[in-house]
Tab-separated table of C-alpha atoms and ligand atoms in Angstrom:
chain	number	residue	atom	x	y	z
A	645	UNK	CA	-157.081	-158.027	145.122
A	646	UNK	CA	-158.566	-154.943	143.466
A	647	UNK	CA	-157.197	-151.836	145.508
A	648	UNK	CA	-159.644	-148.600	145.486
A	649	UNK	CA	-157.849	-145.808	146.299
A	650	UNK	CA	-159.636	-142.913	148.505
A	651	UNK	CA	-158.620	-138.720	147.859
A	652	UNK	CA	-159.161	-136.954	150.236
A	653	UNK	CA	-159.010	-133.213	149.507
A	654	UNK	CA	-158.846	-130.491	152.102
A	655	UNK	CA	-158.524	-126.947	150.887
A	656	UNK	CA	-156.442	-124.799	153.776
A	657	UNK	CA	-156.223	-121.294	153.929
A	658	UNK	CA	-154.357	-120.555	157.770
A	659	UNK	CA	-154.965	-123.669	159.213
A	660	UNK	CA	-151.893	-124.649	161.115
A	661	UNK	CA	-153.872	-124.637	164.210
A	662	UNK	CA	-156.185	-127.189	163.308
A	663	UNK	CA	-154.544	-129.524	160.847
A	664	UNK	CA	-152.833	-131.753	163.258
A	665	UNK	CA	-156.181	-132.399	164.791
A	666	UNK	CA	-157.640	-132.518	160.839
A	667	UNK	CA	-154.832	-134.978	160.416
A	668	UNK	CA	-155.276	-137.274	163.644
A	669	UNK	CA	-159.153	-137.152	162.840
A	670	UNK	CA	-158.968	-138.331	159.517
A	671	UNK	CA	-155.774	-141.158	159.996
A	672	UNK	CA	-158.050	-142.766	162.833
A	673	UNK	CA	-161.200	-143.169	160.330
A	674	UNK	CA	-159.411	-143.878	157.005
A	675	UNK	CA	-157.381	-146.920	159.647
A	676	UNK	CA	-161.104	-148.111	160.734
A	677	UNK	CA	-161.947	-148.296	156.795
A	678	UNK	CA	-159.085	-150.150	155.643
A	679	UNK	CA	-159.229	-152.330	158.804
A	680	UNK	CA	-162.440	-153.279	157.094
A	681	UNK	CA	-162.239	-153.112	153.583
A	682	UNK	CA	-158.745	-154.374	153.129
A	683	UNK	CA	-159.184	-153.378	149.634
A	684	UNK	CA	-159.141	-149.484	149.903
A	685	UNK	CA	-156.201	-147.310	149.878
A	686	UNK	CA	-155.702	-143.324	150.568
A	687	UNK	CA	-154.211	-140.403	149.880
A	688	UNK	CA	-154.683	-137.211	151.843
A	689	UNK	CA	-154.089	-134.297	149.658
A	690	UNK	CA	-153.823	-131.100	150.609
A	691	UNK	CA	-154.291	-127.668	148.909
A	692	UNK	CA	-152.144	-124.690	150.567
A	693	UNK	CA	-154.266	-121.851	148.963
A	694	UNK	CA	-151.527	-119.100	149.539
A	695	UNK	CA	-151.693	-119.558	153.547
A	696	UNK	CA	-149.599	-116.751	155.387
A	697	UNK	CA	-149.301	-118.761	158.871
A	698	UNK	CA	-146.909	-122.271	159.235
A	699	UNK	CA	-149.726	-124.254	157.240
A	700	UNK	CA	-147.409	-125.208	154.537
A	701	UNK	CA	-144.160	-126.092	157.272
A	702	UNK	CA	-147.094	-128.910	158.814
A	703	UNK	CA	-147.694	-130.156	155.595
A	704	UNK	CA	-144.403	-130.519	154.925
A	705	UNK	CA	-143.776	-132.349	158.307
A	706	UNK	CA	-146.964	-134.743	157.562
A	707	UNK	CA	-145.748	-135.529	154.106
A	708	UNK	CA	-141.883	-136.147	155.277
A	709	UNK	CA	-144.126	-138.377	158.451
A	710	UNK	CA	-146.694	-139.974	156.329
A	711	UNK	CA	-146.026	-140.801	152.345
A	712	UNK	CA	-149.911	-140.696	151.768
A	713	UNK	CA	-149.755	-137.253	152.525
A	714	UNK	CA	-149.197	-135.303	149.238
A	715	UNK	CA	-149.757	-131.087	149.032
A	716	UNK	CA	-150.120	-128.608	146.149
A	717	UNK	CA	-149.072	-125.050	147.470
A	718	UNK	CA	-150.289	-121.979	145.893
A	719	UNK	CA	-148.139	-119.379	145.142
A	720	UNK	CA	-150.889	-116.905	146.615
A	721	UNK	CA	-154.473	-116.893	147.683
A	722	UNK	CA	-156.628	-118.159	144.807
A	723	UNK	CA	-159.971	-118.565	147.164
A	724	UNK	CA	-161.502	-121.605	148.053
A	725	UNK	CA	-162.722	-122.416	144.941
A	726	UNK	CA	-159.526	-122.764	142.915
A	727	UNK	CA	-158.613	-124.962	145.602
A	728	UNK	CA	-161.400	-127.183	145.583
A	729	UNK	CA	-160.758	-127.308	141.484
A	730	UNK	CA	-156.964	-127.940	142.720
A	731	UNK	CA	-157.746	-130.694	144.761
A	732	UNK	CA	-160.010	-132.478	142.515
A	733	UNK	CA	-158.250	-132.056	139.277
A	734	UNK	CA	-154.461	-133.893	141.345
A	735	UNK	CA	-156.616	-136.319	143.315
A	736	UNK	CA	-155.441	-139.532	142.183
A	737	UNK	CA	-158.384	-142.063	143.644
A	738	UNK	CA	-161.139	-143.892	142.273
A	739	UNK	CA	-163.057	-142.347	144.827
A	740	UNK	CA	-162.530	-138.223	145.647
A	741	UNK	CA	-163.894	-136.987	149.139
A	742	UNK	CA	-163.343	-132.731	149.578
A	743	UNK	CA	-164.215	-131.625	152.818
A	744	UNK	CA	-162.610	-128.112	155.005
A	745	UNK	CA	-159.756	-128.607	157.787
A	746	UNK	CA	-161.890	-127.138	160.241
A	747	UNK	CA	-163.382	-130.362	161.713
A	748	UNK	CA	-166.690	-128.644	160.555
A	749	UNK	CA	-167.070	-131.422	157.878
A	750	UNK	CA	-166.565	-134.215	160.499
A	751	UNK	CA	-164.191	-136.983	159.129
A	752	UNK	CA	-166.877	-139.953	160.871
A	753	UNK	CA	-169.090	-139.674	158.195
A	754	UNK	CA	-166.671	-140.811	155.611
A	755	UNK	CA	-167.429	-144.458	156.034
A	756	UNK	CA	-170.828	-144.165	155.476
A	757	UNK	CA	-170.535	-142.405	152.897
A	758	UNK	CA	-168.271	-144.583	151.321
A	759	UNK	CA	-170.932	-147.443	152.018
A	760	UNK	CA	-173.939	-145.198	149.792
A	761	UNK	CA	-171.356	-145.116	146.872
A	762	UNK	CA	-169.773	-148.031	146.623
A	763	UNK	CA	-172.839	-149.862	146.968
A	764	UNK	CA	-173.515	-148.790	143.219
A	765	UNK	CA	-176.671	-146.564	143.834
A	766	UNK	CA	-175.313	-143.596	144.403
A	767	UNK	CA	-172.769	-141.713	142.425
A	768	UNK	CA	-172.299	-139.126	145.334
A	769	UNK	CA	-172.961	-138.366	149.341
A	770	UNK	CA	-173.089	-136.016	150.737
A	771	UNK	CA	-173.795	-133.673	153.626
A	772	UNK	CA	-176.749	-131.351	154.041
A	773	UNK	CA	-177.041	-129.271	157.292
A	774	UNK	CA	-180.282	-129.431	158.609
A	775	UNK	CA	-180.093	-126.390	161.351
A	776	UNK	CA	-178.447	-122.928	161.260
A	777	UNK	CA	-177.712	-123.047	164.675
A	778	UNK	CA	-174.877	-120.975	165.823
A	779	UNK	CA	-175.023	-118.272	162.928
A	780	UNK	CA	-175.986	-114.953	163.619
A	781	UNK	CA	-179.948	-114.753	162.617
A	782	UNK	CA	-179.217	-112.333	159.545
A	783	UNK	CA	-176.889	-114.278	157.588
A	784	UNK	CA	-179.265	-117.341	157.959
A	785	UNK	CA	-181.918	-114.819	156.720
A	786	UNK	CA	-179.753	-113.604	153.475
A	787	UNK	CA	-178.946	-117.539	153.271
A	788	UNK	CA	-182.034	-118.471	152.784
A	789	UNK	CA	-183.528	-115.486	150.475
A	790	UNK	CA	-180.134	-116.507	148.181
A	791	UNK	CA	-181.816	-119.924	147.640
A	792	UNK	CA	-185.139	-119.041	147.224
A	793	UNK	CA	-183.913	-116.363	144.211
A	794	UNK	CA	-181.485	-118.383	142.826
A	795	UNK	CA	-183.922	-121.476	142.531
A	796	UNK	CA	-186.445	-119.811	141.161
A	797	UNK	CA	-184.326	-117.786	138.616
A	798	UNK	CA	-181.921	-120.719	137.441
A	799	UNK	CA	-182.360	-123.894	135.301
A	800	UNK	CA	-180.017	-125.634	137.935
A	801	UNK	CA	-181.793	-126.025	141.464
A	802	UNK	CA	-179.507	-125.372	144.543
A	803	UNK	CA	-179.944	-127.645	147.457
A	804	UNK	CA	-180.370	-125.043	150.923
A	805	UNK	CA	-178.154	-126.369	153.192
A	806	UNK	CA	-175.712	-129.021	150.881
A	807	UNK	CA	-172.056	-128.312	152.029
A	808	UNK	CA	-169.223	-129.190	150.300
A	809	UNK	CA	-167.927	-132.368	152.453
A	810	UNK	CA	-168.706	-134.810	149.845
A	811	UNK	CA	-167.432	-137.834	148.515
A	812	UNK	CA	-167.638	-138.575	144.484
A	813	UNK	CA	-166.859	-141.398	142.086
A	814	UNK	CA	-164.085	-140.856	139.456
A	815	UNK	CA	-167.031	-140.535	136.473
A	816	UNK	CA	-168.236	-137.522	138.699
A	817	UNK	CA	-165.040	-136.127	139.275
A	818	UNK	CA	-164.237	-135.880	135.585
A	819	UNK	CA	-167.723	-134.090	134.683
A	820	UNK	CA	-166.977	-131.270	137.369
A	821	UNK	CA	-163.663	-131.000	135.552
A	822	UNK	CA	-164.717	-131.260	132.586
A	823	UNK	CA	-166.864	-127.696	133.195
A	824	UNK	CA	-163.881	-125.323	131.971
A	825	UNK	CA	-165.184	-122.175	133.095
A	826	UNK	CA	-162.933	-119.900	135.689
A	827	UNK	CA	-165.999	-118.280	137.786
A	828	UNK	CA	-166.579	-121.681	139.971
A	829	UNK	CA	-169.564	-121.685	141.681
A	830	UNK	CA	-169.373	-125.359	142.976
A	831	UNK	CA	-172.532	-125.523	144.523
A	832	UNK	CA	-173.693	-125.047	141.284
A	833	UNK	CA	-171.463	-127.347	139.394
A	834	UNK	CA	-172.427	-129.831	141.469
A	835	UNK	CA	-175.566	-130.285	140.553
A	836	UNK	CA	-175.223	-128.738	136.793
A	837	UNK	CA	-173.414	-132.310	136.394
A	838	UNK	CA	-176.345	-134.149	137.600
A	839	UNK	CA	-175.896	-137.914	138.625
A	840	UNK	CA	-177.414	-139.757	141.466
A	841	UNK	CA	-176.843	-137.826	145.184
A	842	UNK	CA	-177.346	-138.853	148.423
A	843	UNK	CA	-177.765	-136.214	151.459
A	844	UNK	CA	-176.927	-137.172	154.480
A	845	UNK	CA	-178.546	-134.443	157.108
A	846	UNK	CA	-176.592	-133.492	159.734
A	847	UNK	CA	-176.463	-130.307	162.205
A	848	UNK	CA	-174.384	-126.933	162.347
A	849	UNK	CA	-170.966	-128.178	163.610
A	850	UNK	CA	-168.615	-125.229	165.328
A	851	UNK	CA	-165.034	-124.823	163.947
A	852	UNK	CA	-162.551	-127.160	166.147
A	853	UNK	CA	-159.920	-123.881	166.194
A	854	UNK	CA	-158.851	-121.063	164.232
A	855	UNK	CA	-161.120	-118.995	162.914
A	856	UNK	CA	-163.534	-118.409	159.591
A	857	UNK	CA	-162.688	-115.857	156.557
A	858	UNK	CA	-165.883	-115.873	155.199
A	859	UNK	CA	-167.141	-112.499	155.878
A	860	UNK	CA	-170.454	-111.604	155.813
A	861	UNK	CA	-169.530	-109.411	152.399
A	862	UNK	CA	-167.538	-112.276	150.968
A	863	UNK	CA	-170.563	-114.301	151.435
A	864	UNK	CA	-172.591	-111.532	149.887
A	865	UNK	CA	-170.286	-111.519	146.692
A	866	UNK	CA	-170.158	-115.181	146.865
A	867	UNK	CA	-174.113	-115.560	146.021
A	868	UNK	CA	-173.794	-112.605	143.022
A	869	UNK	CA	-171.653	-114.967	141.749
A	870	UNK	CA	-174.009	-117.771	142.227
A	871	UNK	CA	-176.829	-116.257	140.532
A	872	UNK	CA	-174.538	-115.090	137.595
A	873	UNK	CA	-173.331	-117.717	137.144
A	874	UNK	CA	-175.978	-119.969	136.896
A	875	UNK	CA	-179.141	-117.591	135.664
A	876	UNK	CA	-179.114	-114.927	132.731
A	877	UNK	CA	-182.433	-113.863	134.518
A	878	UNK	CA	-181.243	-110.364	135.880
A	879	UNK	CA	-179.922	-110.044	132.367
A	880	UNK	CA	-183.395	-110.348	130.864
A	881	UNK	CA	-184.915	-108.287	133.715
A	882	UNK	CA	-183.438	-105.418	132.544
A	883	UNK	CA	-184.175	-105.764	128.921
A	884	UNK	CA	-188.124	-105.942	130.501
A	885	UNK	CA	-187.260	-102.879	133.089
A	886	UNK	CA	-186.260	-101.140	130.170
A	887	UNK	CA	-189.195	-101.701	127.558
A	888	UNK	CA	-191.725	-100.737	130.253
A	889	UNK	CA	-189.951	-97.610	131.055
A	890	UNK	CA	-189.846	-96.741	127.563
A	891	UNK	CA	-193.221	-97.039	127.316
A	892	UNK	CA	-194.409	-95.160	130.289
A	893	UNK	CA	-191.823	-92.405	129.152
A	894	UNK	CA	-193.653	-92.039	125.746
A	895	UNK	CA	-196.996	-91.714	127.985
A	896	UNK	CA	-195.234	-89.442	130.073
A	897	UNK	CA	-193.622	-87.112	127.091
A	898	UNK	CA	-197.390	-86.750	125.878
A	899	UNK	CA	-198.898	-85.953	129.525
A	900	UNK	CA	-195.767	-83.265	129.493
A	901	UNK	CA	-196.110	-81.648	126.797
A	902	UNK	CA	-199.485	-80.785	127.477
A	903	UNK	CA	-198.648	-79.764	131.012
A	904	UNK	CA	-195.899	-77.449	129.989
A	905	UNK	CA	-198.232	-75.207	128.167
A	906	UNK	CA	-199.987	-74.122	131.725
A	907	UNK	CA	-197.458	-74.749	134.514
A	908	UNK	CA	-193.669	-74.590	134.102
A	909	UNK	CA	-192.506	-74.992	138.014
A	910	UNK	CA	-194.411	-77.922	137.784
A	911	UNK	CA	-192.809	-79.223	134.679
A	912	UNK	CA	-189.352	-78.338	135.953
A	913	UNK	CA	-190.237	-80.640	138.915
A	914	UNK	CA	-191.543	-83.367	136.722
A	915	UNK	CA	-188.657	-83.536	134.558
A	916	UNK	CA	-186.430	-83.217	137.016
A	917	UNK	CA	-187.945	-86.147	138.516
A	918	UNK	CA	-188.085	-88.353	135.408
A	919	UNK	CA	-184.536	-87.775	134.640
A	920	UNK	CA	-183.737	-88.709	137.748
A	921	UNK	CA	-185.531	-91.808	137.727
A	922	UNK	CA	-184.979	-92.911	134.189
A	923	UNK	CA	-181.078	-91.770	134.556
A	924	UNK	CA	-181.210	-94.264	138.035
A	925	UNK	CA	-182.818	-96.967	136.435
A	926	UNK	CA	-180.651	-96.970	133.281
A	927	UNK	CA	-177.649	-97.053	135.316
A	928	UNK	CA	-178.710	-99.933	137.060
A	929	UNK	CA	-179.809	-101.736	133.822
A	930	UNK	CA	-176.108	-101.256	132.725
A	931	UNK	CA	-174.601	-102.323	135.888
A	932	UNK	CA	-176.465	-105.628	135.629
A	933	UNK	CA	-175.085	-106.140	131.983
A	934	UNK	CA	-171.407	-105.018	133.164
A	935	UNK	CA	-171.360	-107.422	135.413
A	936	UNK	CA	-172.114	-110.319	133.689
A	937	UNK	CA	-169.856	-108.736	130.317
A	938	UNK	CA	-167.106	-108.712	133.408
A	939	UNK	CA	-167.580	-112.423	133.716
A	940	UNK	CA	-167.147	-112.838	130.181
A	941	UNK	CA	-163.818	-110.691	129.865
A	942	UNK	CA	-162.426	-112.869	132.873
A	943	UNK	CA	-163.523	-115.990	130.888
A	944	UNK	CA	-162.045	-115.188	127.776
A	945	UNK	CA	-159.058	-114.039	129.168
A	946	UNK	CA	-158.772	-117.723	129.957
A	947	UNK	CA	-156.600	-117.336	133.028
A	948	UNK	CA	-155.157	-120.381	135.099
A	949	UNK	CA	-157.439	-120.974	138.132
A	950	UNK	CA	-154.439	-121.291	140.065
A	951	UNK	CA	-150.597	-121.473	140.002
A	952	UNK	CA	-148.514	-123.824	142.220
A	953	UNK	CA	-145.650	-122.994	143.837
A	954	UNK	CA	-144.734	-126.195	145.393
A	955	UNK	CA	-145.192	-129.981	146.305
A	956	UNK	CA	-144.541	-132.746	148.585
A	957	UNK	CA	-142.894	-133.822	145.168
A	958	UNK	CA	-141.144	-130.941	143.825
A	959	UNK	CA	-140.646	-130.264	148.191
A	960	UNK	CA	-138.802	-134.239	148.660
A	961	UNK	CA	-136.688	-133.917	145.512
A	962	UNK	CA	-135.175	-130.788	146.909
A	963	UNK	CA	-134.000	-132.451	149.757
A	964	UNK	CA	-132.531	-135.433	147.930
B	1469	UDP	N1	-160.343	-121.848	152.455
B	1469	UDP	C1	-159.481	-121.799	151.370
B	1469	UDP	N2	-159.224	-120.582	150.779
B	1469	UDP	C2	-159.798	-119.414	151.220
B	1469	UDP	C3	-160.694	-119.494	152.312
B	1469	UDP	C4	-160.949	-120.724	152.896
B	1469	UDP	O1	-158.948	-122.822	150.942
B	1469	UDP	O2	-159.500	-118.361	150.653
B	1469	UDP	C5	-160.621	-123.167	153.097
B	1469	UDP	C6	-160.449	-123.204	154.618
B	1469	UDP	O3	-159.124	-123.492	154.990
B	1469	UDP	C7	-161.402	-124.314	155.037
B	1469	UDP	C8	-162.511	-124.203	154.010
B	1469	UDP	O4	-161.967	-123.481	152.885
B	1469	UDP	O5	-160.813	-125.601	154.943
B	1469	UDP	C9	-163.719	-123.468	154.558
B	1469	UDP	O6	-163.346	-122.210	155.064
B	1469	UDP	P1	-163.909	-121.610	156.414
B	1469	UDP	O7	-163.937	-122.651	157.468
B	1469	UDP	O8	-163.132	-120.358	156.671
B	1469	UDP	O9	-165.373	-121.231	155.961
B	1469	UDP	P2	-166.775	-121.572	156.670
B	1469	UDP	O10	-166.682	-122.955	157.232
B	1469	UDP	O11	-166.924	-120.542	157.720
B	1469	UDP	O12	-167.758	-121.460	155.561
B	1470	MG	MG1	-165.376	-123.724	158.351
């Protein structure tokens, strides 16, 4: 028989609290899929992204408890994303599901997911929350206003609501990793790569335990990053800001000049004014092209999205 072997990826930054649950959650479902497809296999791989609480002892216990448990350990906190890329670019399977420790991605799903891509018409599932219940009114408000902007700015349209928890063939898999760049905005990536997804809708799940480190400011960065990386639009908006301004400055040397003959408090004020404005505006024209010549210098620079520090491998052959 053909065996199919089933990643799944679970990036885990202070988790010890919830992983054994994770890890009883996602044994019980992957045991109901193999009792049924005899043909599937698994691997559970887990990404330690530089956690400072016993996450990486459990994982260590799981993978001495359960040889389908494998771990890459970060040698510090790379983010979530690096994780993710982590995950995906060690997972083994035919099939690659990511999804968080938390329980907020709920492990049940993973057979029907499995069902909508192995049936050959989809290339992906995944989940799409439906409700914002349970988040404080003005993040859901920023939420949303990120998605509007960013889908009507960028190329590459941004699904409101699609999570991460989803579950990809290997041809998918290689595309994401195929997209070299270091600023990983996976939301993005996702569908930059295209291929056939299906959503699944589902409702605002709590965290099982611990707690989130997504701060309302991390968030906030999180979406720059979004719209930089996948729209050049603020770039041209200042080119446009700037053109206009220098035409209404021309118009505005001419109306001064005339002015200064009569009244000079006046003029003082005026000037004082434009400078102002012009001097604010400029500055903010520049910030917008910093930042994106920022993301450039950090591409070119061509750093390693992450460095490992240890796993379940390099972990078992010390003991030997
Ligand atoms: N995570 C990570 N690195 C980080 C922050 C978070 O790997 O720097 C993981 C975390 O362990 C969890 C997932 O990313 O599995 C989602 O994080 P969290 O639940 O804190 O975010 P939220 O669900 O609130 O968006
Ligand atoms: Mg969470």
């Amino acid at each position: 028989m053909d065996k199919k072997l089933i990643s799944v990826v679970v990036p885990c930054y202070n988790e010890e609290e919830v992983l054994p649950l994770f890890y009883d959650e996602i044994v019980r479902v992957s045991g109901g899929m193999t009792s049924e497809h005899p043909e599937l296999e698994f691997e559970f791989l887990f990404v330690n992204d530089g956690s400072k609480d016993g996450t990486l002892k459990t994982l260590r216990q799981l993978s001495e408890r359960d040889e389908r448990v494998r771990y890459v350990s970060f040698s510090r906190n790379f983010g979530k994303e690096a994780a993710l890329f982590a995950g995906l670019e060690n997972a083994e399977g035919d099939y690659v599901v990511t999804l968080d420790a938390d329980l907020q991605h709920p492990p049940r799903l993973i057979p029907q997911m499995y069902d909508y891509v192995s049936s050959g018409e989809y290339d992906c599932a995944a989940t799409r929350r439906i409700s914002r219940k349970g988040e404080p009114a003005l993040l859901s408000f920023f939420s949303r206003m990120f998605y509007k902007i960013i889908n009507k700015i960028s190329q590459t349209q941004i699904i409101d609501g699609a999570q991460d928890f989803r579950f990809m063939t290997r041809q998918m898999v290689d595309a994401i990793l195929a997209m070299p760049e270091c600023n990983r905005f996976s939301k993005g990536i996702f569908s930059w790569v295209g291929f056939e997804t299906k959503y699944i809708e589902v409702e605002n799940t709590e965290r099982a335990a611990g707690k989130t480190t997504w701060s309302f400011w991390k968030l906030f960065k999180y979406s720059l990053e979004g719209i930089m990386a996948f729209s050049t639009a603020p770039m041209a908006l200042s080119l446009l800001f700037g053109i206009l301004l220098l035409a209404a400055a021309l118009v505005l040397l001419i109306v001064t000049v005339v002015k200064a003959c009569t009244d000079t408090v006046g003029t003082l004020l005026a000037v004082s004014l434009l400078i102002t404005l012009v001097g604010g505006l400029q500055l903010f024209c520049g910030g917008i092209t910093g930042m994106y010549l920022s993301k450039i210098y950090l591409e070119i620079k061509n750093r390693p999205k992450y460095l490992v520090r240890e796993t379940e491998k390099t972990y078992k052959n010390k003991g030997d």
